[in-house]
Amino acid sequence: MQITDLTKEQNIAPFFRLGFRPFFTLGAFFSCLALIVWVGVLSGSLHFEVYGGGYFYHIHEMVFGFVIAIVVGFLLTAVQNWTGIRSINGKPLMWLVLLWFLGRLVMLMPSWFGATLAAIIDVSFLLVAAIYLAIPIIKVKQTRNLFFIPMLLFFALLNALMHSSIQGYLVISLKTLSYAVLLLITLLMSIMAGRVTPMFTANGTGTQKVAPLAWLEWSCTISLLLLIVVHLTQANLMIANDIVATLFVISAALQAIRWLRWRPWITLSVPLLWSLHASMFFVWFGLLTIGIGLFMQSVALSHIWHLLTIGGMGGLILAMISRVSLGHTGQPLNPSKIMSLAFLLVIVAALVRGFGPWLAPQLHMLFINLSSLCWLIAFTIFVIKYAPTLMQPRKDGRPG
């Protein structure tokens, strides 16, 4: 960055100097708020109508309110490193954050805006974010990272389809669309983990980096793509349930092979690493358990999917935002010891939510409450420990 950028930097509030700052902070905080709303509505403690009802609100907001906020914050930060071009910051970033916030508001208070306007506001966030991501990538013609742009647009399309489904304009079920969205997030996680996990592991343990196997990386990606396509077309093509289950098991096996090649056992003394590897364990374990559940047909899959969403997505997000927040604020990659507790609590939340209601249905609400409490504590720890840092300038004086 040129020295003139450093001068301009002083006129920008630190919180809006780069995308990870507001989106990591607000996304983590919002995940706690959305979870409290969901548990309150589910238990009958809260008596107000959220957009689409409690079930839709929970699925939609944990994905498009929380996960997508983190994804956008990460991509709009990473693109600056990829391209060497200053990413969105200052007032444009502030307006983008405000657009995300309005999306959360219309989901919580749909009567204020009406269903159509609420859907437009919500979906537009991803479209605008995709534009800001595309500008530097296209400017330097960086084809390697070009696929993130259509991926964000695909998320926007699935979001629009979910709105259409809940408003009665679409025959595709909400469950089908929800599972497709979760698998698309899993695909994004798989691609990003494949890029960074071997490097992070080698750097953090002082060992040799594990070279990726091209066939394995492509197989992991293709198997997840097939699962997305199958979920969106299964009803029309009448694909047998056993075929879908087999695809889940194959995808899980491929992810497990790759995970073992990364040698997770050498990371146990490094919290920022073992938490990353633990989340990738839940990716393949979650896929495998879903596949087994489909074969058995007696397992409540709505519970099992939480192994993938809480353990995989929640775990990976907490591990990555903890690492990125330190690295991009110019601090050593040495998180506070209490973050290890946060990482462990997400694991507990996944196991309790995934297996508890299935093994003891009569205690269903107890397990949901316990899992939610673990999540709330984990992400509250992140907000308390990291928010002050994310609102201050970098320690080394660099832009961002």
PDB file of C-alpha atoms in Angstrom, residues 24 28 270-276 278 314-326 332-348 374-390:
ATOM      1  CA  PHE A  24     -17.101 -10.606  12.198  1.00  0.00           C
ATOM      2  CA  ALA A  28     -21.010 -13.221  15.859  1.00  0.00           C
ATOM      3  CA  VAL A 270      -2.212 -25.189  19.122  1.00  0.00           C
ATOM      4  CA  PRO A 271      -5.810 -23.977  19.744  1.00  0.00           C
ATOM      5  CA  LEU A 272      -6.127 -22.072  16.462  1.00  0.00           C
ATOM      6  CA  LEU A 273      -5.200 -25.290  14.648  1.00  0.00           C
ATOM      7  CA  TRP A 274      -6.995 -28.034  16.550  1.00  0.00           C
ATOM      8  CA  SER A 275     -10.188 -25.991  16.441  1.00  0.00           C
ATOM      9  CA  LEU A 276      -9.857 -25.763  12.661  1.00  0.00           C
ATOM     10  CA  ALA A 278     -12.092 -30.279  14.721  1.00  0.00           C
ATOM     11  CA  GLY A 314     -19.989 -22.865  13.554  1.00  0.00           C
ATOM     12  CA  GLY A 315     -16.674 -24.433  14.521  1.00  0.00           C
ATOM     13  CA  LEU A 316     -14.875 -23.381  11.345  1.00  0.00           C
ATOM     14  CA  ILE A 317     -16.246 -19.853  11.579  1.00  0.00           C
ATOM     15  CA  LEU A 318     -15.138 -19.419  15.183  1.00  0.00           C
ATOM     16  CA  ALA A 319     -11.683 -20.810  14.415  1.00  0.00           C
ATOM     17  CA  MET A 320     -11.219 -18.667  11.298  1.00  0.00           C
ATOM     18  CA  ILE A 321     -12.563 -15.372  12.645  1.00  0.00           C
ATOM     19  CA  SER A 322     -10.350 -15.772  15.708  1.00  0.00           C
ATOM     20  CA  ARG A 323      -7.300 -16.272  13.519  1.00  0.00           C
ATOM     21  CA  VAL A 324      -8.112 -13.631  10.891  1.00  0.00           C
ATOM     22  CA  SER A 325      -8.998 -11.042  13.529  1.00  0.00           C
ATOM     23  CA  LEU A 326      -5.571 -11.439  15.125  1.00  0.00           C
ATOM     24  CA  PRO A 332       0.521 -12.488  17.209  1.00  0.00           C
ATOM     25  CA  LEU A 333      -1.512 -15.584  16.402  1.00  0.00           C
ATOM     26  CA  ASN A 334      -1.853 -16.411  20.067  1.00  0.00           C
ATOM     27  CA  PRO A 335      -5.477 -16.175  21.236  1.00  0.00           C
ATOM     28  CA  SER A 336      -6.522 -15.769  24.846  1.00  0.00           C
ATOM     29  CA  LYS A 337      -6.742 -19.072  26.734  1.00  0.00           C
ATOM     30  CA  ILE A 338     -10.490 -18.603  27.200  1.00  0.00           C
ATOM     31  CA  MET A 339     -10.919 -19.024  23.439  1.00  0.00           C
ATOM     32  CA  SER A 340     -10.022 -22.699  23.899  1.00  0.00           C
ATOM     33  CA  LEU A 341     -13.127 -22.953  26.073  1.00  0.00           C
ATOM     34  CA  ALA A 342     -15.152 -21.282  23.304  1.00  0.00           C
ATOM     35  CA  PHE A 343     -13.861 -23.792  20.739  1.00  0.00           C
ATOM     36  CA  LEU A 344     -14.738 -26.700  23.039  1.00  0.00           C
ATOM     37  CA  LEU A 345     -18.220 -25.335  23.740  1.00  0.00           C
ATOM     38  CA  VAL A 346     -19.059 -25.338  20.019  1.00  0.00           C
ATOM     39  CA  ILE A 347     -18.063 -29.014  19.870  1.00  0.00           C
ATOM     40  CA  VAL A 348     -20.286 -29.770  22.872  1.00  0.00           C
ATOM     41  CA  CYS A 374     -23.019 -23.514  24.767  1.00  0.00           C
ATOM     42  CA  TRP A 375     -23.206 -21.575  21.493  1.00  0.00           C
ATOM     43  CA  LEU A 376     -24.172 -18.343  23.254  1.00  0.00           C
ATOM     44  CA  ILE A 377     -21.269 -18.587  25.672  1.00  0.00           C
ATOM     45  CA  ALA A 378     -18.785 -19.461  22.908  1.00  0.00           C
ATOM     46  CA  PHE A 379     -19.658 -16.581  20.605  1.00  0.00           C
ATOM     47  CA  THR A 380     -20.125 -14.131  23.470  1.00  0.00           C
ATOM     48  CA  ILE A 381     -16.552 -14.929  24.498  1.00  0.00           C
ATOM     49  CA  PHE A 382     -15.432 -14.048  20.960  1.00  0.00           C
ATOM     50  CA  VAL A 383     -17.327 -10.752  20.943  1.00  0.00           C
ATOM     51  CA  ILE A 384     -16.045  -9.723  24.372  1.00  0.00           C
ATOM     52  CA  LYS A 385     -12.427 -10.646  23.605  1.00  0.00           C
ATOM     53  CA  TYR A 386     -12.226  -9.415  20.009  1.00  0.00           C
ATOM     54  CA  ALA A 387     -14.682  -6.530  19.576  1.00  0.00           C
ATOM     55  CA  PRO A 388     -12.398  -3.965  21.299  1.00  0.00           C
ATOM     56  CA  THR A 389      -9.512  -5.001  19.035  1.00  0.00           C
ATOM     57  CA  LEU A 390     -11.664  -4.854  15.911  1.00  0.00           C
TER      58      LEU A 390
END
